[in-house]
Amino acid sequence: MFCTIFGFPLGGILLAKSSKGLSFAEYVNSHDQLKKVMESFKRRDFSIEFDRKKFHLEEELFSLYFKGKREDFTSLPLDFLSGTPYQKKVWLEARKIPYGKTETYKSLACKLNHKGYRSVGQALSKNPLLIIIPCHRVLSSDGGLRGFGAGLEVKDFLLRLEKGEVSA
DNA sequence: TACATAAGAATAG
DNA sequence: CTATTCTTATGTA
């Protein structure tokens, strides 16, 4: 598995991919966090190899995205190495949310298990593919930001970016 | 309107 | 089984 770090205005994103596609895109803003993520990879028995050259496409897409382009990452091959079947369903559903649009946990839940809105949040909190799976476009039913594991600032930033209020 | 609380789905330990 | 989570609905003031 290969990985690299992509820097953006609020920190960095650790990208990791297998031979099949992108597997992780985790937010890191400190050396400590990076270390933590790497530890968890190690524990999962992944062989890590830094190789920036493997991420031409990803870097391209991310830099376009942070420039405010309507980049959906829908063409990016993904490879889910973690996650339960339910989580994958949630992630796939969240991924269908178009750029700039927002869904609510409830509406997502209705499409999946009918009333497990809380479990939707739980599943999204374990989203391994920040931005690519636009969990930041999922808001609470009154339109407000609820919690965000990777940091509310990131969620807020991403939303503002998509609304064109930020030029990165 | 604001705050406390119950309910309810799925997962990790 | 219990705790936790990117929730929602309801009751009370």
mmCIF file of C-alpha atoms (C1' of nucleotides) in Angstrom:
data_model
loop_
_atom_site.group_PDB
_atom_site.id
_atom_site.type_symbol
_atom_site.label_atom_id
_atom_site.label_comp_id
_atom_site.label_asym_id
_atom_site.label_seq_id
_atom_site.Cartn_x
_atom_site.Cartn_y
_atom_site.Cartn_z
ATOM 1 C CA MET A 1 0.000 0.000 0.000
ATOM 2 C CA PHE A 2 1.303 3.416 -0.946
ATOM 3 C CA CYS A 3 0.737 6.701 0.745
ATOM 4 C CA THR A 4 1.516 10.371 0.601
ATOM 5 C CA ILE A 5 0.612 13.595 2.317
ATOM 6 C CA PHE A 6 -1.386 16.288 0.624
ATOM 7 C CA GLY A 7 -1.272 19.691 2.230
ATOM 8 C CA PHE A 8 -4.235 22.030 2.302
ATOM 9 C CA PRO A 9 -5.013 25.274 4.138
ATOM 10 C CA LEU A 10 -6.096 23.620 7.373
ATOM 11 C CA GLY A 11 -3.497 20.913 7.618
ATOM 12 C CA GLY A 12 -2.778 17.823 5.637
ATOM 13 C CA ILE A 13 -4.469 14.772 4.268
ATOM 14 C CA LEU A 14 -2.860 11.406 4.452
ATOM 15 C CA LEU A 15 -3.658 9.528 1.278
ATOM 16 C CA ALA A 16 -3.262 5.779 1.160
ATOM 17 C CA LYS A 17 -4.081 3.438 -1.677
ATOM 18 C CA SER A 18 -3.824 -0.207 -2.484
ATOM 19 C CA SER A 19 -3.319 -1.612 -5.939
ATOM 20 C CA LYS A 20 -7.048 -1.432 -6.497
ATOM 21 C CA GLY A 21 -7.740 2.135 -5.524
ATOM 22 C CA LEU A 22 -7.755 4.780 -2.862
ATOM 23 C CA SER A 23 -8.339 3.395 0.600
ATOM 24 C CA PHE A 24 -7.835 6.197 3.074
ATOM 25 C CA ALA A 25 -7.858 9.959 3.127
ATOM 26 C CA GLU A 26 -7.460 11.007 6.702
ATOM 27 C CA TYR A 27 -7.172 14.493 8.057
ATOM 28 C CA VAL A 28 -3.995 15.216 9.975
ATOM 29 C CA ASN A 29 -2.850 18.544 11.325
ATOM 30 C CA SER A 30 -0.011 17.518 13.555
ATOM 31 C CA HIS A 31 2.877 15.165 13.656
ATOM 32 C CA ASP A 32 1.141 13.449 16.506
ATOM 33 C CA GLN A 33 -1.937 12.660 14.511
ATOM 34 C CA LEU A 34 0.105 11.454 11.629
ATOM 35 C CA LYS A 35 1.933 9.147 13.950
ATOM 36 C CA LYS A 36 -1.337 7.847 15.290
ATOM 37 C CA VAL A 37 -2.685 7.088 11.861
ATOM 38 C CA MET A 38 0.497 5.345 10.879
ATOM 39 C CA GLU A 39 0.322 3.275 14.028
ATOM 40 C CA SER A 40 -3.161 2.117 13.189
ATOM 41 C CA PHE A 41 -2.003 1.142 9.730
ATOM 42 C CA LYS A 42 0.830 -0.834 11.184
ATOM 43 C CA ARG A 43 -1.474 -2.608 13.552
ATOM 44 C CA ARG A 44 -3.639 -3.610 10.676
ATOM 45 C CA ASP A 45 -0.698 -5.264 9.067
ATOM 46 C CA PHE A 46 -0.349 -2.973 6.105
ATOM 47 C CA SER A 47 2.960 -2.489 4.457
ATOM 48 C CA ILE A 48 3.360 1.222 4.018
ATOM 49 C CA GLU A 49 5.461 2.811 1.380
ATOM 50 C CA PHE A 50 5.680 6.509 0.708
ATOM 51 C CA ASP A 51 5.550 7.149 -2.983
ATOM 52 C CA ARG A 52 4.222 10.422 -4.183
ATOM 53 C CA LYS A 53 4.423 9.413 -7.784
ATOM 54 C CA LYS A 54 1.544 7.025 -7.323
ATOM 55 C CA PHE A 55 -0.814 9.881 -6.575
ATOM 56 C CA HIS A 56 -0.778 11.994 -9.705
ATOM 57 C CA LEU A 57 -4.500 11.701 -10.232
ATOM 58 C CA GLU A 58 -5.401 12.232 -6.598
ATOM 59 C CA GLU A 59 -3.190 15.276 -6.198
ATOM 60 C CA GLU A 60 -4.651 16.717 -9.334
ATOM 61 C CA LEU A 61 -8.201 16.214 -8.160
ATOM 62 C CA PHE A 62 -7.535 17.551 -4.710
ATOM 63 C CA SER A 63 -5.793 20.659 -5.901
ATOM 64 C CA LEU A 64 -8.654 21.321 -8.293
ATOM 65 C CA TYR A 65 -11.103 20.801 -5.486
ATOM 66 C CA PHE A 66 -9.348 23.216 -3.186
ATOM 67 C CA LYS A 67 -9.330 25.778 -5.943
ATOM 68 C CA GLY A 68 -13.093 25.696 -5.794
ATOM 69 C CA LYS A 69 -13.688 23.521 -8.828
ATOM 70 C CA ARG A 70 -16.672 21.287 -8.758
ATOM 71 C CA GLU A 71 -14.743 18.153 -8.308
ATOM 72 C CA ASP A 72 -16.744 15.142 -7.228
ATOM 73 C CA PHE A 73 -14.102 12.433 -7.091
ATOM 74 C CA THR A 74 -16.701 10.112 -8.562
ATOM 75 C CA SER A 75 -14.238 8.837 -11.104
ATOM 76 C CA LEU A 76 -11.676 7.902 -8.518
ATOM 77 C CA PRO A 77 -11.314 4.162 -7.964
ATOM 78 C CA LEU A 78 -11.783 3.322 -4.333
ATOM 79 C CA ASP A 79 -10.875 0.301 -2.299
ATOM 80 C CA PHE A 80 -12.605 -0.082 1.031
ATOM 81 C CA LEU A 81 -10.263 -1.942 3.307
ATOM 82 C CA SER A 82 -12.302 -1.306 6.392
ATOM 83 C CA GLY A 83 -15.923 -0.918 7.214
ATOM 84 C CA THR A 84 -18.950 -3.039 7.814
ATOM 85 C CA PRO A 85 -21.549 -3.623 5.103
ATOM 86 C CA TYR A 86 -23.794 -1.060 6.692
ATOM 87 C CA GLN A 87 -21.068 1.544 6.790
ATOM 88 C CA LYS A 88 -20.330 0.989 3.150
ATOM 89 C CA LYS A 89 -23.956 1.498 2.311
ATOM 90 C CA VAL A 90 -23.933 4.784 4.164
ATOM 91 C CA TRP A 91 -20.726 5.888 2.518
ATOM 92 C CA LEU A 92 -21.957 5.006 -0.939
ATOM 93 C CA GLU A 93 -25.130 6.927 -0.329
ATOM 94 C CA ALA A 94 -23.273 9.926 1.023
ATOM 95 C CA ARG A 95 -21.028 9.866 -1.989
ATOM 96 C CA LYS A 96 -23.998 10.456 -4.254
ATOM 97 C CA ILE A 97 -24.649 13.850 -2.727
ATOM 98 C CA PRO A 98 -23.841 16.331 -5.460
ATOM 99 C CA TYR A 99 -21.368 19.152 -5.032
ATOM 100 C CA GLY A 100 -22.714 22.056 -3.079
ATOM 101 C CA LYS A 101 -25.834 20.233 -1.998
ATOM 102 C CA THR A 102 -26.514 19.140 1.543
ATOM 103 C CA GLU A 103 -28.452 16.240 2.930
ATOM 104 C CA THR A 104 -29.536 15.533 6.456
ATOM 105 C CA TYR A 105 -28.794 12.528 8.560
ATOM 106 C CA LYS A 106 -32.447 11.773 8.614
ATOM 107 C CA SER A 107 -32.988 11.829 4.875
ATOM 108 C CA LEU A 108 -29.976 9.616 4.425
ATOM 109 C CA ALA A 109 -31.266 7.251 7.034
ATOM 110 C CA CYS A 110 -34.623 7.038 5.309
ATOM 111 C CA LYS A 111 -32.989 5.776 2.166
ATOM 112 C CA LEU A 112 -31.028 3.172 4.058
ATOM 113 C CA ASN A 113 -32.560 1.619 7.132
ATOM 114 C CA HIS A 114 -35.644 3.757 7.555
ATOM 115 C CA LYS A 115 -34.972 5.189 10.993
ATOM 116 C CA GLY A 116 -31.429 4.676 12.033
ATOM 117 C CA TYR A 117 -30.455 8.291 11.774
ATOM 118 C CA ARG A 118 -28.117 8.013 14.657
ATOM 119 C CA SER A 119 -26.275 5.085 13.218
ATOM 120 C CA VAL A 120 -25.786 7.076 10.046
ATOM 121 C CA GLY A 121 -23.774 9.577 11.984
ATOM 122 C CA GLN A 122 -21.892 6.815 13.639
ATOM 123 C CA ALA A 123 -21.030 5.303 10.291
ATOM 124 C CA LEU A 124 -19.998 8.625 8.832
ATOM 125 C CA SER A 125 -17.784 9.297 11.806
ATOM 126 C CA LYS A 126 -15.737 6.367 10.670
ATOM 127 C CA ASN A 127 -15.513 7.608 7.148
ATOM 128 C CA PRO A 128 -12.024 6.723 5.922
ATOM 129 C CA LEU A 129 -12.206 8.938 2.842
ATOM 130 C CA LEU A 130 -12.495 12.538 3.870
ATOM 131 C CA ILE A 131 -13.821 14.816 1.127
ATOM 132 C CA ILE A 132 -14.091 11.952 -1.348
ATOM 133 C CA ILE A 133 -16.981 10.736 0.698
ATOM 134 C CA PRO A 134 -18.541 14.135 1.325
ATOM 135 C CA CYS A 135 -19.636 13.572 4.878
ATOM 136 C CA HIS A 136 -19.327 17.309 5.361
ATOM 137 C CA ARG A 137 -22.383 17.760 3.163
ATOM 138 C CA VAL A 138 -24.467 15.943 5.701
ATOM 139 C CA LEU A 139 -26.004 18.356 8.163
ATOM 140 C CA SER A 140 -28.472 18.061 10.965
ATOM 141 C CA SER A 141 -32.135 18.395 10.173
ATOM 142 C CA ASP A 142 -32.233 22.102 10.957
ATOM 143 C CA GLY A 143 -29.338 22.799 8.652
ATOM 144 C CA GLY A 144 -26.721 23.235 11.338
ATOM 145 C CA LEU A 145 -23.389 21.501 11.615
ATOM 146 C CA ARG A 146 -23.412 18.834 14.204
ATOM 147 C CA GLY A 147 -20.206 17.339 15.435
ATOM 148 C CA PHE A 148 -17.394 16.340 13.171
ATOM 149 C CA GLY A 149 -14.742 13.874 14.087
ATOM 150 C CA ALA A 150 -11.949 15.366 12.062
ATOM 151 C CA GLY A 151 -12.748 18.812 13.420
ATOM 152 C CA LEU A 152 -15.596 21.194 12.857
ATOM 153 C CA GLU A 153 -13.261 23.691 11.276
ATOM 154 C CA VAL A 154 -12.631 21.288 8.476
ATOM 155 C CA LYS A 155 -16.309 20.682 7.929
ATOM 156 C CA ASP A 156 -17.001 24.367 7.969
ATOM 157 C CA PHE A 157 -14.127 25.056 5.642
ATOM 158 C CA LEU A 158 -15.241 22.471 3.136
ATOM 159 C CA LEU A 159 -18.776 23.755 3.099
ATOM 160 C CA ARG A 160 -17.661 27.323 2.607
ATOM 161 C CA LEU A 161 -15.356 26.186 -0.112
ATOM 162 C CA GLU A 162 -18.228 24.567 -1.957
ATOM 163 C CA LYS A 163 -20.364 27.630 -1.546
ATOM 164 C CA GLY A 164 -17.613 29.677 -3.119
ATOM 165 C CA GLU A 165 -16.937 31.720 -0.010
ATOM 166 C CA VAL A 166 -13.355 30.635 0.202
ATOM 167 C CA SER A 167 -10.549 30.774 -2.264
ATOM 168 C CA ALA A 168 -7.860 28.375 -1.303
ATOM 169 C "C1'" DT B 1 -36.279 29.946 22.056
ATOM 170 C "C1'" DA B 2 -33.300 27.224 24.988
ATOM 171 C "C1'" DC B 3 -32.030 23.272 27.548
ATOM 172 C "C1'" DA B 4 -32.538 18.478 29.494
ATOM 173 C "C1'" DT B 5 -33.876 13.914 28.254
ATOM 174 C "C1'" DA B 6 -35.559 9.795 25.982
ATOM 175 C "C1'" DA B 7 -35.518 6.935 21.978
ATOM 176 C "C1'" DG B 8 -33.257 3.919 18.738
ATOM 177 C "C1'" DA B 9 -29.599 1.905 15.035
ATOM 178 C "C1'" DA B 10 -25.148 0.084 14.517
ATOM 179 C "C1'" DT B 11 -20.372 -0.807 16.137
ATOM 180 C "C1'" DA B 12 -16.337 -1.551 19.175
ATOM 181 C "C1'" DG B 13 -14.585 -3.447 23.365
ATOM 182 C "C1'" DC C 1 -23.732 -5.962 27.903
ATOM 183 C "C1'" DT C 2 -22.147 -1.090 27.956
ATOM 184 C "C1'" DA C 3 -20.378 3.017 25.978
ATOM 185 C "C1'" DT C 4 -20.117 5.889 21.983
ATOM 186 C "C1'" DT C 5 -21.560 8.295 17.829
ATOM 187 C "C1'" DC C 6 -21.226 13.850 12.511
ATOM 188 C "C1'" DT C 7 -29.258 12.679 15.606
ATOM 189 C "C1'" DT C 8 -34.083 13.695 16.280
ATOM 190 C "C1'" DA C 9 -38.301 14.426 18.808
ATOM 191 C "C1'" DT C 10 -40.530 15.778 22.884
ATOM 192 C "C1'" DG C 11 -41.329 18.015 27.268
ATOM 193 C "C1'" DT C 12 -40.729 22.038 30.222
ATOM 194 C "C1'" DA C 13 -39.942 26.724 31.356
#
